[in-house]
Amino acid sequence: MPWSRIISGIVAIALALSATLLGGWYFTIIFAVIIFLGQQEYFNLVRARGIAPAAKTTMAVSQILLAICTLDGSLADAVMPIAGTLICFYLLFQPKFATIADVSASIMGLFYVGYLPSYWVRLRAIDSAAFSNLPFGGYWPATWTDFWEKANSASLSQGFTATLLTFLCIWAADIGAYTIGKFFGKTRLSDISPKKTVEGAVFGITSSIAVAIAGAYYLHLPRSPFTGLALGLLIGIASLLGDLTESLLKRDAGVKDSGQLIPGHGGILDRTDSYIFTAPLVYYFVTLLLPLLSK
């Protein structure tokens, strides 16, 4: 593995952990930058197919969506239909008639690289207001023993622990799939991404499950072994599907990487594709399923 890839990965993990710990607007701003850059890459892929999307309008409403998620997550779902209306309105009054592809690519850009990733902000915000001790809704631990002493885990917000556990599961899935796939993978998983193997995918999902079970036990989640199994399986599969979806977009656009921003990794979408479908599923797992299991 090239040193540039390793160093870039370490920097990305450090940034993700710092933003996750701080939460509040600090977390939102980091994600706003990621989504802005990711949408730029997405629209470049779209333009490579001769499509003319409403890129600026879509990127602007995506940033507004993140702000609304931070202020009041219950209003976030209202943004999607309103934003879709604005995008169509914009395309209707262009000098050149918009095509079905123009409209579809614009709405997809909003949904795939704006709306779905915004669930990370909503996930991190769960119960976070009660734990905020910094300006702009941020948090800093009073003592670091909160992280390694199981008895103190209740002093951490559910949004923080759920976000951190999800990140750990994704990282475990990515590392497990890459390692086993590279050295032991023989069976091709899909023609969409020829380097991915069944062996790597299975071990990646298994790694996600192992981390989730350990996390569920540590966090005292209800029926922890089974809850961890379900959560790890959900994250592992969603992570894999996100990776394959981005590979499909790149294959259709005829490019190897979505960009060249991150040394050794390609673009923002290349590095974050595993996270796109994961956040909404985990958010509803935490907010809808866990309360039912607690009864």
Short mmCIF file of C-alpha atoms in Angstrom, two decimals:
data_model
loop_
_atom_site.label_atom_id
_atom_site.label_comp_id
_atom_site.label_asym_id
_atom_site.label_seq_id
_atom_site.Cartn_x
_atom_site.Cartn_y
_atom_site.Cartn_z
CA MET A 1 0.00 0.00 0.00
CA PRO A 2 1.52 3.40 -0.99
CA TRP A 3 2.61 5.67 1.87
CA SER A 4 0.50 8.48 0.42
CA ARG A 5 -2.59 6.32 0.85
CA ILE A 6 -1.67 5.43 4.44
CA ILE A 7 -0.91 9.02 5.45
CA SER A 8 -4.07 10.33 3.78
CA GLY A 9 -6.10 7.66 5.59
CA ILE A 10 -4.61 8.59 8.97
CA VAL A 11 -5.31 12.29 8.42
CA ALA A 12 -8.90 11.53 7.33
CA ILE A 13 -9.52 9.34 10.40
CA ALA A 14 -8.07 11.97 12.74
CA LEU A 15 -10.28 14.65 11.19
CA ALA A 16 -13.36 12.42 11.39
CA LEU A 17 -12.72 11.55 15.05
CA SER A 18 -12.12 15.19 16.00
CA ALA A 19 -15.28 16.40 14.25
CA THR A 20 -17.33 13.56 15.75
CA LEU A 21 -16.09 14.33 19.25
CA LEU A 22 -16.85 18.05 18.96
CA GLY A 23 -20.27 17.62 17.34
CA GLY A 24 -22.57 20.62 16.93
CA TRP A 25 -21.73 23.14 14.24
CA TYR A 26 -18.13 21.91 14.16
CA PHE A 27 -19.33 18.55 12.84
CA THR A 28 -21.74 20.26 10.45
CA ILE A 29 -19.07 22.50 8.95
CA ILE A 30 -16.76 19.57 8.24
CA PHE A 31 -19.59 17.71 6.54
CA ALA A 32 -20.61 20.85 4.63
CA VAL A 33 -17.13 20.97 3.09
CA ILE A 34 -17.18 17.24 2.30
CA ILE A 35 -20.62 17.45 0.67
CA PHE A 36 -19.66 20.56 -1.31
CA LEU A 37 -16.56 18.85 -2.72
CA GLY A 38 -18.40 15.56 -3.25
CA GLN A 39 -21.16 17.26 -5.24
CA GLN A 40 -18.56 18.99 -7.39
CA GLU A 41 -17.11 15.58 -8.25
CA TYR A 42 -20.55 14.10 -8.85
CA PHE A 43 -21.52 16.87 -11.28
CA ASN A 44 -18.20 16.49 -13.08
CA LEU A 45 -19.08 12.81 -13.62
CA VAL A 46 -22.50 13.86 -14.89
CA ARG A 47 -21.07 16.44 -17.29
CA ALA A 48 -18.76 13.77 -18.70
CA ARG A 49 -21.93 12.17 -20.09
CA GLY A 50 -23.02 15.42 -21.79
CA ILE A 51 -25.64 16.26 -19.15
CA ALA A 52 -26.23 19.85 -17.96
CA PRO A 53 -27.45 19.69 -14.34
CA ALA A 54 -28.52 22.54 -12.06
CA ALA A 55 -25.29 22.18 -10.13
CA LYS A 56 -25.10 25.53 -8.32
CA THR A 57 -28.73 25.43 -7.19
CA THR A 58 -28.40 21.85 -5.97
CA MET A 59 -25.19 22.59 -4.07
CA ALA A 60 -26.71 25.67 -2.44
CA VAL A 61 -29.86 23.91 -1.19
CA SER A 62 -27.72 21.01 0.10
CA GLN A 63 -25.83 23.44 2.34
CA ILE A 64 -29.13 24.88 3.56
CA LEU A 65 -30.28 21.35 4.32
CA LEU A 66 -27.25 20.74 6.56
CA ALA A 67 -27.92 23.94 8.48
CA ILE A 68 -31.56 22.95 9.01
CA CYS A 69 -30.49 19.49 10.20
CA THR A 70 -28.33 21.16 12.84
CA LEU A 71 -31.00 23.63 13.94
CA ASP A 72 -33.99 21.26 13.89
CA GLY A 73 -33.69 17.78 12.41
CA SER A 74 -37.49 17.38 12.34
CA LEU A 75 -37.66 19.98 9.55
CA ALA A 76 -35.02 18.34 7.37
CA ASP A 77 -37.39 16.07 5.45
CA ALA A 78 -39.37 19.10 4.28
CA VAL A 79 -36.32 20.40 2.43
CA MET A 80 -36.22 17.57 -0.11
CA PRO A 81 -39.54 18.31 -1.93
CA ILE A 82 -39.01 22.08 -1.67
CA ALA A 83 -35.47 21.79 -3.02
CA GLY A 84 -36.64 19.50 -5.83
CA THR A 85 -39.22 22.09 -6.80
CA LEU A 86 -36.61 24.85 -6.87
CA ILE A 87 -34.28 22.76 -9.02
CA CYS A 88 -37.02 22.02 -11.56
CA PHE A 89 -38.04 25.70 -11.53
CA TYR A 90 -34.46 26.71 -12.30
CA LEU A 91 -34.12 24.23 -15.16
CA LEU A 92 -37.43 25.28 -16.71
CA PHE A 93 -36.21 28.83 -17.29
CA GLN A 94 -32.85 28.09 -18.87
CA PRO A 95 -32.19 29.38 -22.42
CA LYS A 96 -31.76 25.78 -23.55
CA PHE A 97 -34.59 23.33 -22.87
CA ALA A 98 -33.66 20.93 -20.08
CA THR A 99 -33.76 17.21 -20.78
CA ILE A 100 -35.00 14.36 -18.63
CA ALA A 101 -31.35 13.54 -17.95
CA ASP A 102 -30.67 17.11 -16.76
CA VAL A 103 -33.55 17.02 -14.28
CA SER A 104 -32.83 13.46 -13.11
CA ALA A 105 -29.10 14.11 -12.60
CA SER A 106 -29.87 17.26 -10.61
CA ILE A 107 -32.36 15.52 -8.31
CA MET A 108 -29.96 12.58 -7.93
CA GLY A 109 -27.20 15.00 -6.98
CA LEU A 110 -29.41 16.43 -4.26
CA PHE A 111 -30.53 13.02 -2.98
CA TYR A 112 -27.30 11.02 -3.32
CA VAL A 113 -24.68 13.60 -2.29
CA GLY A 114 -26.83 15.99 -0.24
CA TYR A 115 -29.85 14.45 1.44
CA LEU A 116 -28.47 11.00 2.32
CA PRO A 117 -25.17 12.28 3.80
CA SER A 118 -27.10 14.89 5.82
CA TYR A 119 -28.26 12.03 8.03
CA TRP A 120 -24.78 12.02 9.57
CA VAL A 121 -25.56 15.44 11.02
CA ARG A 122 -28.93 14.22 12.26
CA LEU A 123 -27.36 11.09 13.77
CA ARG A 124 -24.64 13.03 15.61
CA ALA A 125 -27.24 15.52 16.90
CA ILE A 126 -29.29 12.89 18.81
CA ASP A 127 -29.35 13.95 22.49
CA SER A 128 -26.33 16.17 21.86
CA ALA A 129 -27.87 19.42 23.10
CA ALA A 130 -28.01 18.07 26.65
CA PHE A 131 -24.27 17.29 26.61
CA SER A 132 -23.06 20.49 24.94
CA ASN A 133 -20.40 22.37 26.92
CA LEU A 134 -18.78 24.44 24.15
CA PRO A 135 -20.02 27.34 22.00
CA PHE A 136 -21.96 26.45 18.84
CA GLY A 137 -23.32 23.24 20.33
CA GLY A 138 -19.91 21.61 20.70
CA TYR A 139 -18.76 19.08 23.28
CA TRP A 140 -15.47 18.31 25.00
CA PRO A 141 -15.12 15.56 27.63
CA ALA A 142 -14.50 16.59 31.22
CA THR A 143 -12.39 13.48 31.66
CA TRP A 144 -11.01 11.04 29.09
CA THR A 145 -11.96 8.10 31.31
CA ASP A 146 -15.46 8.47 29.84
CA PHE A 147 -14.14 6.66 26.78
CA TRP A 148 -12.41 3.63 28.24
CA GLU A 149 -14.38 2.98 31.42
CA LYS A 150 -17.60 1.17 30.63
CA ALA A 151 -19.34 2.59 33.70
CA ASN A 152 -18.88 6.13 32.37
CA SER A 153 -20.31 5.52 28.90
CA ALA A 154 -23.66 6.99 30.00
CA SER A 155 -21.97 10.40 30.17
CA LEU A 156 -21.65 10.36 26.37
CA SER A 157 -24.55 11.35 24.11
CA GLN A 158 -26.27 8.67 22.07
CA GLY A 159 -25.54 10.66 18.93
CA PHE A 160 -21.80 10.60 19.61
CA THR A 161 -21.62 6.90 20.48
CA ALA A 162 -23.83 5.86 17.54
CA THR A 163 -21.80 7.95 15.09
CA LEU A 164 -18.47 6.71 16.42
CA LEU A 165 -19.60 3.07 16.40
CA THR A 166 -20.84 3.42 12.82
CA PHE A 167 -17.50 4.89 11.73
CA LEU A 168 -15.64 2.04 13.43
CA CYS A 169 -17.82 -0.56 11.71
CA ILE A 170 -17.26 1.06 8.29
CA TRP A 171 -13.51 1.23 8.85
CA ALA A 172 -13.45 -2.41 9.96
CA ALA A 173 -15.45 -3.43 6.89
CA ASP A 174 -13.19 -1.46 4.52
CA ILE A 175 -9.94 -2.71 6.03
CA GLY A 176 -11.17 -6.29 6.31
CA ALA A 177 -12.48 -6.37 2.75
CA TYR A 178 -9.33 -4.77 1.33
CA THR A 179 -6.91 -7.05 3.21
CA ILE A 180 -8.64 -10.38 2.60
CA GLY A 181 -9.64 -9.44 -0.94
CA LYS A 182 -6.08 -8.48 -1.85
CA PHE A 183 -4.36 -11.56 -0.47
CA PHE A 184 -7.01 -14.28 -0.54
CA GLY A 185 -9.78 -13.08 -2.86
CA LYS A 186 -10.38 -15.28 -5.90
CA THR A 187 -14.09 -15.00 -6.72
CA ARG A 188 -15.13 -11.77 -8.44
CA LEU A 189 -18.05 -10.09 -6.70
CA SER A 190 -19.36 -7.93 -9.55
CA ASP A 191 -18.32 -6.70 -12.98
CA ILE A 192 -19.10 -3.18 -11.75
CA SER A 193 -15.91 -3.27 -9.67
CA PRO A 194 -13.65 -6.09 -10.93
CA LYS A 195 -11.18 -5.85 -8.02
CA LYS A 196 -13.81 -6.64 -5.40
CA THR A 197 -14.15 -10.28 -4.41
CA VAL A 198 -16.75 -12.36 -2.61
CA GLU A 199 -14.14 -13.37 -0.02
CA GLY A 200 -13.29 -9.73 0.70
CA ALA A 201 -16.94 -8.70 0.92
CA VAL A 202 -17.83 -11.52 3.31
CA PHE A 203 -14.88 -10.79 5.60
CA GLY A 204 -15.62 -7.06 5.47
CA ILE A 205 -19.22 -7.58 6.58
CA THR A 206 -18.05 -10.06 9.24
CA SER A 207 -15.57 -7.47 10.56
CA SER A 208 -18.36 -4.90 10.76
CA ILE A 209 -20.53 -7.35 12.72
CA ALA A 210 -17.69 -8.13 15.16
CA VAL A 211 -17.10 -4.44 15.92
CA ALA A 212 -20.84 -3.77 16.27
CA ILE A 213 -21.33 -6.65 18.72
CA ALA A 214 -18.44 -5.40 20.86
CA GLY A 215 -19.82 -1.85 20.70
CA ALA A 216 -23.35 -2.95 21.59
CA TYR A 217 -22.03 -4.77 24.66
CA TYR A 218 -19.92 -1.79 25.74
CA LEU A 219 -22.80 0.68 25.29
CA HIS A 220 -25.34 -1.54 27.08
CA LEU A 221 -27.64 -1.65 24.07
CA PRO A 222 -30.81 -3.74 24.60
CA ARG A 223 -30.32 -7.42 23.70
CA SER A 224 -26.78 -6.47 22.81
CA PRO A 225 -25.52 -9.59 20.98
CA PHE A 226 -28.45 -9.65 18.57
CA THR A 227 -28.63 -5.86 18.31
CA GLY A 228 -24.93 -5.73 17.46
CA LEU A 229 -25.32 -8.51 14.91
CA ALA A 230 -28.17 -6.70 13.15
CA LEU A 231 -26.43 -3.31 13.26
CA GLY A 232 -23.11 -4.69 12.01
CA LEU A 233 -24.80 -6.57 9.19
CA LEU A 234 -26.75 -3.45 8.20
CA ILE A 235 -23.64 -1.25 8.18
CA GLY A 236 -21.50 -3.84 6.37
CA ILE A 237 -24.01 -4.33 3.55
CA ALA A 238 -24.81 -0.59 3.22
CA SER A 239 -21.10 0.20 3.09
CA LEU A 240 -20.56 -2.32 0.31
CA LEU A 241 -23.55 -1.09 -1.69
CA GLY A 242 -22.34 2.50 -1.39
CA ASP A 243 -18.96 1.47 -2.77
CA LEU A 244 -20.50 -0.40 -5.69
CA THR A 245 -22.90 2.45 -6.50
CA GLU A 246 -20.07 4.94 -6.81
CA SER A 247 -18.14 2.44 -8.95
CA LEU A 248 -21.17 2.24 -11.25
CA LEU A 249 -21.24 6.04 -11.62
CA LYS A 250 -17.53 6.14 -12.44
CA ARG A 251 -17.83 3.29 -14.94
CA ASP A 252 -20.67 5.06 -16.74
CA ALA A 253 -18.66 8.30 -16.82
CA GLY A 254 -15.59 6.43 -18.10
CA VAL A 255 -13.21 7.48 -15.30
CA LYS A 256 -11.08 5.56 -12.79
CA ASP A 257 -11.46 8.00 -9.88
CA SER A 258 -14.04 10.67 -9.11
CA GLY A 259 -11.21 13.18 -8.51
CA GLN A 260 -7.60 13.60 -7.42
CA LEU A 261 -8.04 15.58 -4.21
CA ILE A 262 -6.82 12.91 -1.74
CA PRO A 263 -3.36 11.42 -2.43
CA GLY A 264 -3.58 7.65 -2.84
CA HIS A 265 -7.38 7.60 -2.62
CA GLY A 266 -8.67 9.68 -5.54
CA GLY A 267 -11.55 12.04 -4.87
CA ILE A 268 -13.89 12.75 -1.99
CA LEU A 269 -16.51 10.35 -3.37
CA ASP A 270 -13.89 7.61 -3.69
CA ARG A 271 -13.13 7.96 0.01
CA THR A 272 -16.68 8.51 1.32
CA ASP A 273 -18.80 6.24 -0.90
CA SER A 274 -19.14 3.67 1.92
CA TYR A 275 -20.77 6.29 4.15
CA ILE A 276 -23.56 7.52 1.87
CA PHE A 277 -26.22 4.83 2.39
CA THR A 278 -25.12 3.99 5.92
CA ALA A 279 -26.18 7.06 7.91
CA PRO A 280 -29.94 6.99 7.14
CA LEU A 281 -30.17 3.29 8.00
CA VAL A 282 -28.30 3.71 11.29
CA TYR A 283 -30.28 6.82 12.17
CA TYR A 284 -33.59 4.99 11.89
CA PHE A 285 -32.13 1.91 13.56
CA VAL A 286 -31.25 4.07 16.57
CA THR A 287 -34.39 6.23 16.66
CA LEU A 288 -37.04 3.65 15.71
CA LEU A 289 -35.79 0.12 16.38
CA LEU A 290 -33.76 0.55 19.59
CA PRO A 291 -36.69 2.10 21.52
CA LEU A 292 -38.84 -0.91 20.54
CA LEU A 293 -36.15 -3.33 21.72
CA SER A 294 -35.93 -1.50 25.04
CA LYS A 295 -39.56 -2.25 25.90
#
